[in-house]
mmCIF file of N, CA and C in Angstrom:
data_model
loop_
_atom_site.group_PDB
_atom_site.id
_atom_site.type_symbol
_atom_site.label_atom_id
_atom_site.label_comp_id
_atom_site.label_asym_id
_atom_site.label_seq_id
_atom_site.Cartn_x
_atom_site.Cartn_y
_atom_site.Cartn_z
ATOM 1 N N MET C 1 0.859 -1.160 0.000
ATOM 2 C CA MET C 1 0.000 0.000 0.000
ATOM 3 C C MET C 1 0.909 1.227 0.000
ATOM 4 N N SER C 2 0.908 1.972 -1.091
ATOM 5 C CA SER C 2 1.784 3.136 -1.184
ATOM 6 C C SER C 2 1.192 4.320 -0.431
ATOM 7 N N GLY C 3 -0.055 4.658 -0.704
ATOM 8 C CA GLY C 3 -0.706 5.753 0.002
ATOM 9 C C GLY C 3 -1.528 5.199 1.140
ATOM 10 N N VAL C 4 -1.929 6.083 2.001
ATOM 11 C CA VAL C 4 -2.799 5.679 3.107
ATOM 12 C C VAL C 4 -3.967 6.658 3.104
ATOM 13 N N PRO C 5 -5.199 6.147 3.022
ATOM 14 C CA PRO C 5 -6.355 7.046 2.884
ATOM 15 C C PRO C 5 -6.821 7.684 4.195
ATOM 16 N N PHE C 6 -5.871 8.286 4.909
ATOM 17 C CA PHE C 6 -6.171 9.023 6.134
ATOM 18 C C PHE C 6 -5.419 10.342 6.061
ATOM 19 N N HIS C 7 -6.095 11.433 6.339
ATOM 20 C CA HIS C 7 -5.443 12.739 6.340
ATOM 21 C C HIS C 7 -4.564 12.896 7.576
ATOM 22 N N TYR C 8 -5.058 12.451 8.724
ATOM 23 C CA TYR C 8 -4.308 12.568 9.974
ATOM 24 C C TYR C 8 -4.919 11.652 11.019
ATOM 25 N N VAL C 9 -4.159 11.447 12.097
ATOM 26 C CA VAL C 9 -4.636 10.731 13.278
ATOM 27 C C VAL C 9 -4.293 11.592 14.482
ATOM 28 N N ASP C 10 -5.283 11.832 15.334
ATOM 29 C CA ASP C 10 -5.073 12.536 16.598
ATOM 30 C C ASP C 10 -5.184 11.535 17.740
ATOM 31 N N LEU C 11 -4.208 11.566 18.631
ATOM 32 C CA LEU C 11 -4.239 10.747 19.838
ATOM 33 C C LEU C 11 -4.172 11.681 21.036
ATOM 34 N N GLN C 12 -4.954 11.357 22.078
ATOM 35 C CA GLN C 12 -4.976 12.216 23.250
ATOM 36 C C GLN C 12 -5.232 11.388 24.503
ATOM 37 N N ALA C 13 -4.538 11.763 25.578
ATOM 38 C CA ALA C 13 -4.739 11.108 26.868
ATOM 39 C C ALA C 13 -4.584 12.152 27.967
ATOM 40 N N PHE C 14 -5.284 11.945 29.056
ATOM 41 C CA PHE C 14 -5.188 12.821 30.216
ATOM 42 C C PHE C 14 -4.386 12.114 31.300
ATOM 43 N N ALA C 15 -3.497 12.863 31.935
ATOM 44 C CA ALA C 15 -2.785 12.369 33.112
ATOM 45 C C ALA C 15 -3.362 13.121 34.310
ATOM 46 N N TYR C 16 -4.116 12.404 35.105
ATOM 47 C CA TYR C 16 -4.760 13.014 36.263
ATOM 48 C C TYR C 16 -3.769 13.123 37.415
ATOM 49 N N ALA C 17 -4.141 13.851 38.447
ATOM 50 C CA ALA C 17 -3.254 14.117 39.580
ATOM 51 C C ALA C 17 -2.731 12.828 40.217
ATOM 52 N N THR C 18 -3.489 11.770 40.166
ATOM 53 C CA THR C 18 -3.080 10.499 40.781
ATOM 54 C C THR C 18 -2.193 9.667 39.864
ATOM 55 N N GLU C 19 -1.922 10.156 38.643
ATOM 56 C CA GLU C 19 -1.127 9.403 37.684
ATOM 57 C C GLU C 19 0.203 10.095 37.415
ATOM 58 N N ASP C 20 1.185 9.324 37.048
ATOM 59 C CA ASP C 20 2.488 9.847 36.629
ATOM 60 C C ASP C 20 2.377 10.213 35.149
ATOM 61 N N ASP C 21 2.493 11.506 34.828
ATOM 62 C CA ASP C 21 2.291 11.931 33.449
ATOM 63 C C ASP C 21 3.317 11.322 32.497
ATOM 64 N N ARG C 22 4.510 10.974 32.979
ATOM 65 C CA ARG C 22 5.491 10.307 32.104
ATOM 66 C C ARG C 22 5.019 8.917 31.711
ATOM 67 N N ARG C 23 4.371 8.232 32.620
ATOM 68 C CA ARG C 23 3.856 6.889 32.301
ATOM 69 C C ARG C 23 2.677 6.986 31.333
ATOM 70 N N VAL C 24 1.850 8.007 31.500
ATOM 71 C CA VAL C 24 0.739 8.203 30.569
ATOM 72 C C VAL C 24 1.295 8.529 29.179
ATOM 73 N N GLU C 25 2.349 9.328 29.123
ATOM 74 C CA GLU C 25 2.983 9.619 27.836
ATOM 75 C C GLU C 25 3.553 8.341 27.219
ATOM 76 N N ASP C 26 4.160 7.479 28.039
ATOM 77 C CA ASP C 26 4.666 6.197 27.538
ATOM 78 C C ASP C 26 3.536 5.357 26.949
ATOM 79 N N ALA C 27 2.372 5.384 27.593
ATOM 80 C CA ALA C 27 1.215 4.649 27.074
ATOM 81 C C ALA C 27 0.800 5.207 25.719
ATOM 82 N N LEU C 28 0.763 6.515 25.590
ATOM 83 C CA LEU C 28 0.404 7.153 24.322
ATOM 84 C C LEU C 28 1.425 6.798 23.241
ATOM 85 N N ARG C 29 2.686 6.746 23.616
ATOM 86 C CA ARG C 29 3.756 6.439 22.664
ATOM 87 C C ARG C 29 3.692 5.003 22.141
ATOM 88 N N THR C 30 2.907 4.150 22.764
ATOM 89 C CA THR C 30 2.712 2.791 22.253
ATOM 90 C C THR C 30 2.223 2.840 20.812
ATOM 91 N N TYR C 31 1.492 3.876 20.462
ATOM 92 C CA TYR C 31 0.911 3.999 19.122
ATOM 93 C C TYR C 31 1.746 4.846 18.173
ATOM 94 N N LEU C 32 2.707 5.589 18.701
ATOM 95 C CA LEU C 32 3.428 6.581 17.905
ATOM 96 C C LEU C 32 4.780 6.062 17.407
ATOM 97 N N PRO C 33 5.246 6.617 16.284
ATOM 98 C CA PRO C 33 6.607 6.300 15.834
ATOM 99 C C PRO C 33 7.621 6.810 16.868
ATOM 100 N N GLU C 34 8.831 6.241 16.833
ATOM 101 C CA GLU C 34 9.880 6.672 17.751
ATOM 102 C C GLU C 34 10.146 8.159 17.634
ATOM 103 N N GLU C 35 10.436 8.766 18.767
ATOM 104 C CA GLU C 35 10.812 10.181 18.824
ATOM 105 C C GLU C 35 9.735 11.137 18.311
ATOM 106 N N PHE C 36 8.501 10.676 18.193
ATOM 107 C CA PHE C 36 7.428 11.552 17.718
ATOM 108 C C PHE C 36 7.092 12.550 18.824
ATOM 109 N N PRO C 37 6.935 13.833 18.486
ATOM 110 C CA PRO C 37 6.660 14.835 19.530
ATOM 111 C C PRO C 37 5.256 14.683 20.129
ATOM 112 N N VAL C 38 5.202 14.799 21.428
ATOM 113 C CA VAL C 38 3.932 14.773 22.157
ATOM 114 C C VAL C 38 3.762 16.138 22.816
ATOM 115 N N GLU C 39 2.632 16.773 22.542
ATOM 116 C CA GLU C 39 2.355 18.079 23.136
ATOM 117 C C GLU C 39 1.778 17.892 24.535
ATOM 118 N N ARG C 40 2.128 18.817 25.415
ATOM 119 C CA ARG C 40 1.660 18.786 26.800
ATOM 120 C C ARG C 40 0.981 20.111 27.105
ATOM 121 N N ALA C 41 -0.156 20.029 27.731
ATOM 122 C CA ALA C 41 -0.860 21.226 28.188
ATOM 123 C C ALA C 41 -1.381 20.934 29.592
ATOM 124 N N GLU C 42 -1.202 21.874 30.485
ATOM 125 C CA GLU C 42 -1.691 21.686 31.854
ATOM 126 C C GLU C 42 -3.032 22.358 32.019
ATOM 127 N N SER C 43 -3.882 21.693 32.774
ATOM 128 C CA SER C 43 -5.214 22.199 33.057
ATOM 129 C C SER C 43 -5.518 21.925 34.517
ATOM 130 N N VAL C 44 -6.643 22.432 34.947
ATOM 131 C CA VAL C 44 -7.058 22.236 36.336
ATOM 132 C C VAL C 44 -8.448 21.625 36.334
ATOM 133 N N GLY C 45 -8.610 20.576 37.141
ATOM 134 C CA GLY C 45 -9.897 19.916 37.254
ATOM 135 C C GLY C 45 -10.881 20.710 38.101
ATOM 136 N N HIS C 46 -12.085 20.200 38.221
ATOM 137 C CA HIS C 46 -13.171 20.867 38.936
ATOM 138 C C HIS C 46 -12.806 21.176 40.391
ATOM 139 N N HIS C 47 -12.060 20.298 41.011
ATOM 140 C CA HIS C 47 -11.696 20.476 42.414
ATOM 141 C C HIS C 47 -10.289 21.042 42.581
ATOM 142 N N GLY C 48 -9.741 21.623 41.518
ATOM 143 C CA GLY C 48 -8.422 22.236 41.602
ATOM 144 C C GLY C 48 -7.270 21.287 41.371
ATOM 145 N N ASP C 49 -7.568 20.047 41.048
ATOM 146 C CA ASP C 49 -6.506 19.073 40.817
ATOM 147 C C ASP C 49 -5.871 19.280 39.440
ATOM 148 N N ARG C 50 -4.592 18.945 39.333
ATOM 149 C CA ARG C 50 -3.833 19.129 38.097
ATOM 150 C C ARG C 50 -4.166 18.028 37.102
ATOM 151 N N ILE C 51 -4.348 18.432 35.851
ATOM 152 C CA ILE C 51 -4.555 17.491 34.755
ATOM 153 C C ILE C 51 -3.589 17.891 33.638
ATOM 154 N N VAL C 52 -2.804 16.933 33.173
ATOM 155 C CA VAL C 52 -1.914 17.167 32.038
ATOM 156 C C VAL C 52 -2.554 16.505 30.824
ATOM 157 N N VAL C 53 -2.766 17.299 29.776
ATOM 158 C CA VAL C 53 -3.348 16.797 28.537
ATOM 159 C C VAL C 53 -2.193 16.518 27.587
ATOM 160 N N LEU C 54 -2.073 15.260 27.181
ATOM 161 C CA LEU C 54 -1.022 14.827 26.258
ATOM 162 C C LEU C 54 -1.660 14.528 24.909
ATOM 163 N N SER C 55 -1.099 15.084 23.844
ATOM 164 C CA SER C 55 -1.702 14.863 22.533
ATOM 165 C C SER C 55 -0.649 14.835 21.443
ATOM 166 N N ALA C 56 -1.009 14.183 20.355
ATOM 167 C CA ALA C 56 -0.143 14.114 19.183
ATOM 168 C C ALA C 56 -1.016 14.056 17.939
ATOM 169 N N ARG C 57 -0.630 14.831 16.941
ATOM 170 C CA ARG C 57 -1.297 14.773 15.638
ATOM 171 C C ARG C 57 -0.287 14.199 14.655
ATOM 172 N N VAL C 58 -0.671 13.109 14.025
ATOM 173 C CA VAL C 58 0.181 12.407 13.071
ATOM 174 C C VAL C 58 -0.368 12.685 11.680
ATOM 175 N N GLU C 59 0.436 13.322 10.810
ATOM 176 C CA GLU C 59 -0.039 13.706 9.480
ATOM 177 C C GLU C 59 0.768 13.094 8.347
ATOM 178 N N ASN C 60 2.031 12.811 8.574
ATOM 179 C CA ASN C 60 2.878 12.216 7.551
ATOM 180 C C ASN C 60 2.379 10.802 7.237
ATOM 181 N N ALA C 61 2.298 10.442 5.954
ATOM 182 C CA ALA C 61 1.724 9.154 5.548
ATOM 183 C C ALA C 61 2.430 7.965 6.205
ATOM 184 N N ASP C 62 3.763 7.995 6.276
ATOM 185 C CA ASP C 62 4.491 6.884 6.903
ATOM 186 C C ASP C 62 4.173 6.788 8.388
ATOM 187 N N ASP C 63 4.054 7.933 9.044
ATOM 188 C CA ASP C 63 3.731 7.940 10.464
ATOM 189 C C ASP C 63 2.289 7.494 10.712
ATOM 190 N N VAL C 64 1.372 7.918 9.844
ATOM 191 C CA VAL C 64 -0.028 7.465 9.950
ATOM 192 C C VAL C 64 -0.079 5.959 9.765
ATOM 193 N N ARG C 65 0.664 5.456 8.803
ATOM 194 C CA ARG C 65 0.715 4.008 8.553
ATOM 195 C C ARG C 65 1.232 3.280 9.792
ATOM 196 N N HIS C 66 2.224 3.856 10.471
ATOM 197 C CA HIS C 66 2.759 3.255 11.694
ATOM 198 C C HIS C 66 1.664 3.148 12.770
ATOM 199 N N VAL C 67 0.949 4.245 12.994
ATOM 200 C CA VAL C 67 -0.125 4.241 14.002
ATOM 201 C C VAL C 67 -1.182 3.194 13.641
ATOM 202 N N LEU C 68 -1.591 3.166 12.380
ATOM 203 C CA LEU C 68 -2.610 2.212 11.952
ATOM 204 C C LEU C 68 -2.113 0.772 12.052
ATOM 205 N N SER C 69 -0.836 0.551 11.762
ATOM 206 C CA SER C 69 -0.299 -0.812 11.868
ATOM 207 C C SER C 69 -0.276 -1.266 13.321
ATOM 208 N N ARG C 70 -0.020 -0.344 14.250
ATOM 209 C CA ARG C 70 -0.109 -0.690 15.676
ATOM 210 C C ARG C 70 -1.545 -1.047 16.036
ATOM 211 N N LEU C 71 -2.492 -0.263 15.534
ATOM 212 C CA LEU C 71 -3.904 -0.534 15.792
ATOM 213 C C LEU C 71 -4.302 -1.900 15.227
ATOM 214 N N ALA C 72 -3.754 -2.243 14.072
ATOM 215 C CA ALA C 72 -4.098 -3.517 13.416
ATOM 216 C C ALA C 72 -3.595 -4.728 14.181
ATOM 217 N N THR C 73 -2.677 -4.541 15.151
ATOM 218 C CA THR C 73 -2.195 -5.673 15.950
ATOM 219 C C THR C 73 -3.158 -6.026 17.082
ATOM 220 N N SER C 74 -4.174 -5.215 17.263
ATOM 221 C CA SER C 74 -5.110 -5.414 18.364
ATOM 222 C C SER C 74 -5.935 -6.691 18.187
ATOM 223 N N ASP C 75 -6.163 -7.383 19.289
ATOM 224 C CA ASP C 75 -7.077 -8.526 19.271
ATOM 225 C C ASP C 75 -8.506 -8.068 19.003
ATOM 226 N N ASP C 76 -8.755 -6.772 19.141
ATOM 227 C CA ASP C 76 -10.081 -6.203 18.920
ATOM 228 C C ASP C 76 -10.304 -5.761 17.477
ATOM 229 N N LEU C 77 -9.375 -6.058 16.569
ATOM 230 C CA LEU C 77 -9.483 -5.570 15.198
ATOM 231 C C LEU C 77 -10.789 -6.013 14.539
ATOM 232 N N ASP C 78 -11.196 -7.265 14.735
ATOM 233 C CA ASP C 78 -12.459 -7.723 14.136
ATOM 234 C C ASP C 78 -13.640 -6.914 14.660
ATOM 235 N N GLU C 79 -13.620 -6.604 15.944
ATOM 236 C CA GLU C 79 -14.687 -5.793 16.541
ATOM 237 C C GLU C 79 -14.679 -4.384 15.939
ATOM 238 N N ILE C 80 -13.496 -3.821 15.776
ATOM 239 C CA ILE C 80 -13.375 -2.485 15.175
ATOM 240 C C ILE C 80 -13.939 -2.512 13.758
ATOM 241 N N LEU C 81 -13.550 -3.508 12.976
ATOM 242 C CA LEU C 81 -14.032 -3.613 11.594
ATOM 243 C C LEU C 81 -15.551 -3.796 11.547
ATOM 244 N N ASP C 82 -16.084 -4.610 12.463
ATOM 245 C CA ASP C 82 -17.533 -4.839 12.499
ATOM 246 C C ASP C 82 -18.304 -3.581 12.877
ATOM 247 N N GLU C 83 -17.684 -2.699 13.654
ATOM 248 C CA GLU C 83 -18.373 -1.508 14.154
ATOM 249 C C GLU C 83 -18.023 -0.233 13.386
ATOM 250 N N LEU C 84 -17.329 -0.345 12.264
ATOM 251 C CA LEU C 84 -16.903 0.856 11.539
ATOM 252 C C LEU C 84 -18.059 1.774 11.180
ATOM 253 N N ASP C 85 -19.205 1.204 10.844
ATOM 254 C CA ASP C 85 -20.347 2.040 10.471
ATOM 255 C C ASP C 85 -20.788 2.936 11.629
ATOM 256 N N ARG C 86 -20.608 2.456 12.859
ATOM 257 C CA ARG C 86 -20.961 3.261 14.036
ATOM 258 C C ARG C 86 -19.812 4.153 14.488
ATOM 259 N N ARG C 87 -18.601 3.807 14.132
ATOM 260 C CA ARG C 87 -17.427 4.534 14.602
ATOM 261 C C ARG C 87 -16.959 5.631 13.644
ATOM 262 N N VAL C 88 -17.494 5.654 12.429
ATOM 263 C CA VAL C 88 -17.158 6.699 11.462
ATOM 264 C C VAL C 88 -18.336 7.669 11.398
ATOM 265 N N THR C 89 -18.028 8.963 11.510
ATOM 266 C CA THR C 89 -19.077 9.983 11.513
ATOM 267 C C THR C 89 -19.405 10.429 10.093
ATOM 268 N N GLU C 90 -20.429 11.246 9.978
ATOM 269 C CA GLU C 90 -20.803 11.834 8.688
ATOM 270 C C GLU C 90 -19.705 12.758 8.163
ATOM 271 N N ASP C 91 -18.827 13.221 9.053
ATOM 272 C CA ASP C 91 -17.696 14.063 8.658
ATOM 273 C C ASP C 91 -16.465 13.232 8.299
ATOM 274 N N CYS C 92 -16.648 11.929 8.132
ATOM 275 C CA CYS C 92 -15.577 11.000 7.731
ATOM 276 C C CYS C 92 -14.464 10.889 8.777
ATOM 277 N N GLU C 93 -14.832 10.963 10.050
ATOM 278 C CA GLU C 93 -13.866 10.796 11.125
ATOM 279 C C GLU C 93 -14.119 9.477 11.850
ATOM 280 N N LEU C 94 -13.041 8.743 12.061
ATOM 281 C CA LEU C 94 -13.085 7.475 12.778
ATOM 282 C C LEU C 94 -12.714 7.741 14.235
ATOM 283 N N TYR C 95 -13.584 7.322 15.156
ATOM 284 C CA TYR C 95 -13.347 7.512 16.590
ATOM 285 C C TYR C 95 -13.210 6.164 17.282
ATOM 286 N N LEU C 96 -12.181 6.061 18.106
ATOM 287 C CA LEU C 96 -11.976 4.876 18.937
ATOM 288 C C LEU C 96 -11.511 5.335 20.315
ATOM 289 N N TYR C 97 -11.746 4.522 21.304
ATOM 290 C CA TYR C 97 -11.192 4.746 22.629
ATOM 291 C C TYR C 97 -10.368 3.521 22.971
ATOM 292 N N LEU C 98 -9.116 3.773 23.362
ATOM 293 C CA LEU C 98 -8.149 2.706 23.554
ATOM 294 C C LEU C 98 -7.750 2.611 25.020
ATOM 295 N N ASP C 99 -7.338 1.425 25.398
ATOM 296 C CA ASP C 99 -7.007 1.121 26.788
ATOM 297 C C ASP C 99 -5.662 1.741 27.182
ATOM 298 N N LYS C 100 -5.697 2.725 28.057
ATOM 299 C CA LYS C 100 -4.481 3.411 28.503
ATOM 300 C C LYS C 100 -3.622 2.492 29.361
ATOM 301 N N GLN C 101 -4.232 1.754 30.244
ATOM 302 C CA GLN C 101 -3.487 0.864 31.143
ATOM 303 C C GLN C 101 -2.789 -0.230 30.348
ATOM 304 N N GLY C 102 -3.503 -0.827 29.395
ATOM 305 C CA GLY C 102 -2.902 -1.865 28.557
ATOM 306 C C GLY C 102 -1.783 -1.318 27.692
ATOM 307 N N ALA C 103 -1.965 -0.093 27.185
ATOM 308 C CA ALA C 103 -0.951 0.520 26.317
ATOM 309 C C ALA C 103 0.359 0.718 27.068
ATOM 310 N N LEU C 104 0.285 0.967 28.355
ATOM 311 C CA LEU C 104 1.496 1.126 29.150
ATOM 312 C C LEU C 104 2.318 -0.169 29.127
ATOM 313 N N ALA C 105 1.632 -1.292 29.031
ATOM 314 C CA ALA C 105 2.313 -2.590 28.954
ATOM 315 C C ALA C 105 2.609 -2.985 27.499
ATOM 316 N N GLY C 106 2.285 -2.094 26.549
ATOM 317 C CA GLY C 106 2.545 -2.383 25.139
ATOM 318 C C GLY C 106 1.405 -3.065 24.421
ATOM 319 N N ASP C 107 0.285 -3.270 25.126
ATOM 320 C CA ASP C 107 -0.870 -3.929 24.515
ATOM 321 C C ASP C 107 -1.732 -2.905 23.791
ATOM 322 N N VAL C 108 -2.313 -3.328 22.680
ATOM 323 C CA VAL C 108 -3.188 -2.473 21.887
ATOM 324 C C VAL C 108 -4.586 -3.053 21.974
ATOM 325 N N ALA C 109 -5.508 -2.311 22.583
ATOM 326 C CA ALA C 109 -6.857 -2.819 22.773
ATOM 327 C C ALA C 109 -7.838 -1.665 22.927
ATOM 328 N N LEU C 110 -9.087 -1.952 22.612
ATOM 329 C CA LEU C 110 -10.149 -0.995 22.885
ATOM 330 C C LEU C 110 -10.284 -0.861 24.396
ATOM 331 N N GLY C 111 -10.707 0.277 24.856
ATOM 332 C CA GLY C 111 -10.874 0.476 26.288
ATOM 333 C C GLY C 111 -11.098 1.933 26.587
ATOM 334 N N ARG C 112 -10.495 2.388 27.674
ATOM 335 C CA ARG C 112 -10.675 3.775 28.097
ATOM 336 C C ARG C 112 -9.320 4.406 28.352
ATOM 337 N N GLY C 113 -9.252 5.702 28.134
ATOM 338 C CA GLY C 113 -8.066 6.442 28.519
ATOM 339 C C GLY C 113 -7.345 7.142 27.390
ATOM 340 N N ILE C 114 -7.344 6.567 26.189
ATOM 341 C CA ILE C 114 -6.702 7.198 25.042
ATOM 342 C C ILE C 114 -7.753 7.378 23.963
ATOM 343 N N SER C 115 -7.921 8.611 23.518
ATOM 344 C CA SER C 115 -8.869 8.840 22.424
ATOM 345 C C SER C 115 -8.094 8.863 21.105
ATOM 346 N N PHE C 116 -8.695 8.251 20.114
ATOM 347 C CA PHE C 116 -8.123 8.103 18.773
ATOM 348 C C PHE C 116 -9.144 8.686 17.811
ATOM 349 N N ARG C 117 -8.720 9.681 17.048
ATOM 350 C CA ARG C 117 -9.600 10.269 16.036
ATOM 351 C C ARG C 117 -8.795 10.370 14.758
ATOM 352 N N ALA C 118 -9.353 9.851 13.678
ATOM 353 C CA ALA C 118 -8.654 9.876 12.394
ATOM 354 C C ALA C 118 -9.594 10.411 11.323
ATOM 355 N N LYS C 119 -9.082 11.287 10.506
ATOM 356 C CA LYS C 119 -9.843 11.823 9.373
ATOM 357 C C LYS C 119 -9.575 10.906 8.188
ATOM 358 N N VAL C 120 -10.643 10.260 7.715
ATOM 359 C CA VAL C 120 -10.526 9.295 6.625
ATOM 360 C C VAL C 120 -10.765 10.003 5.296
ATOM 361 N N GLU C 121 -9.883 9.765 4.333
ATOM 362 C CA GLU C 121 -10.077 10.318 2.995
ATOM 363 C C GLU C 121 -11.254 9.616 2.340
ATOM 364 N N ALA C 122 -12.089 10.378 1.686
ATOM 365 C CA ALA C 122 -13.219 9.816 0.954
ATOM 366 C C ALA C 122 -13.620 10.795 -0.131
ATOM 367 N N TYR C 123 -13.688 10.319 -1.346
ATOM 368 C CA TYR C 123 -14.094 11.153 -2.482
ATOM 369 C C TYR C 123 -15.209 10.437 -3.217
ATOM 370 N N PRO C 124 -16.417 10.953 -3.193
ATOM 371 C CA PRO C 124 -16.846 12.166 -2.490
ATOM 372 C C PRO C 124 -16.814 11.946 -0.975
ATOM 373 N N ALA C 125 -16.795 13.040 -0.237
ATOM 374 C CA ALA C 125 -16.681 12.985 1.222
ATOM 375 C C ALA C 125 -17.998 12.519 1.841
ATOM 376 N N LYS C 126 -18.226 11.232 1.745
ATOM 377 C CA LYS C 126 -19.440 10.605 2.282
ATOM 378 C C LYS C 126 -19.044 9.526 3.273
ATOM 379 N N LYS C 127 -19.882 9.329 4.263
ATOM 380 C CA LYS C 127 -19.609 8.349 5.306
ATOM 381 C C LYS C 127 -19.372 6.963 4.729
ATOM 382 N N ASP C 128 -20.208 6.516 3.789
ATOM 383 C CA ASP C 128 -20.065 5.169 3.235
ATOM 384 C C ASP C 128 -18.701 4.958 2.591
ATOM 385 N N ALA C 129 -18.217 5.963 1.863
ATOM 386 C CA ALA C 129 -16.906 5.858 1.223
ATOM 387 C C ALA C 129 -15.804 5.831 2.282
ATOM 388 N N ALA C 130 -15.955 6.620 3.342
ATOM 389 C CA ALA C 130 -14.962 6.642 4.414
ATOM 390 C C ALA C 130 -14.920 5.301 5.144
ATOM 391 N N VAL C 131 -16.077 4.725 5.410
ATOM 392 C CA VAL C 131 -16.135 3.418 6.075
ATOM 393 C C VAL C 131 -15.417 2.377 5.223
ATOM 394 N N GLU C 132 -15.675 2.383 3.929
ATOM 395 C CA GLU C 132 -15.044 1.403 3.043
ATOM 396 C C GLU C 132 -13.528 1.599 2.979
ATOM 397 N N ASN C 133 -13.075 2.856 2.909
ATOM 398 C CA ASN C 133 -11.631 3.124 2.884
ATOM 399 C C ASN C 133 -10.970 2.670 4.183
ATOM 400 N N ALA C 134 -11.603 2.959 5.309
ATOM 401 C CA ALA C 134 -11.055 2.543 6.599
ATOM 402 C C ALA C 134 -11.015 1.027 6.701
ATOM 403 N N ARG C 135 -12.076 0.368 6.276
ATOM 404 C CA ARG C 135 -12.142 -1.100 6.328
ATOM 405 C C ARG C 135 -11.033 -1.725 5.473
ATOM 406 N N GLU C 136 -10.891 -1.218 4.262
ATOM 407 C CA GLU C 136 -9.883 -1.758 3.349
ATOM 408 C C GLU C 136 -8.471 -1.560 3.909
ATOM 409 N N THR C 137 -8.208 -0.384 4.419
ATOM 410 C CA THR C 137 -6.874 -0.088 4.951
ATOM 411 C C THR C 137 -6.547 -0.934 6.169
ATOM 412 N N LEU C 138 -7.465 -0.992 7.127
ATOM 413 C CA LEU C 138 -7.205 -1.754 8.354
ATOM 414 C C LEU C 138 -7.130 -3.263 8.079
ATOM 415 N N SER C 139 -7.844 -3.728 7.077
ATOM 416 C CA SER C 139 -7.804 -5.151 6.719
ATOM 417 C C SER C 139 -6.491 -5.535 6.054
ATOM 418 N N GLU C 140 -5.860 -4.582 5.356
ATOM 419 C CA GLU C 140 -4.626 -4.868 4.630
ATOM 420 C C GLU C 140 -3.384 -4.799 5.505
ATOM 421 N N LEU C 141 -3.457 -4.161 6.652
ATOM 422 C CA LEU C 141 -2.255 -3.983 7.488
ATOM 423 C C LEU C 141 -1.889 -5.244 8.223
#
């Protein structure tokens, strides 16, 4: 596969006051190419507790392919493929929630803690075309 029919992939995770933000970043890096920059922003929760927002936008085709290939190693890939119609929006965006705790151990699985949003290429920009492009790409990896 020379091209990859995704414009970008956004990954985001929150490191709450009870968590080590370096470990949360390590979990996020499970999906990212080596040395990929992770942005950090500090926020404050409702009760004044510190929250570090960690995020990365992957736009380069090789880097997007890397993220998708990591996703394709998941034991949940069949579930993801079966649910693509529900996980792709009318704006051609694929949304997944991934297991932050498992990612820290190097596991790739659906769960909670890491949000995954990818803009799927589709011409014309219709949900059905985006679902098919996502299905074809994830099946080939």
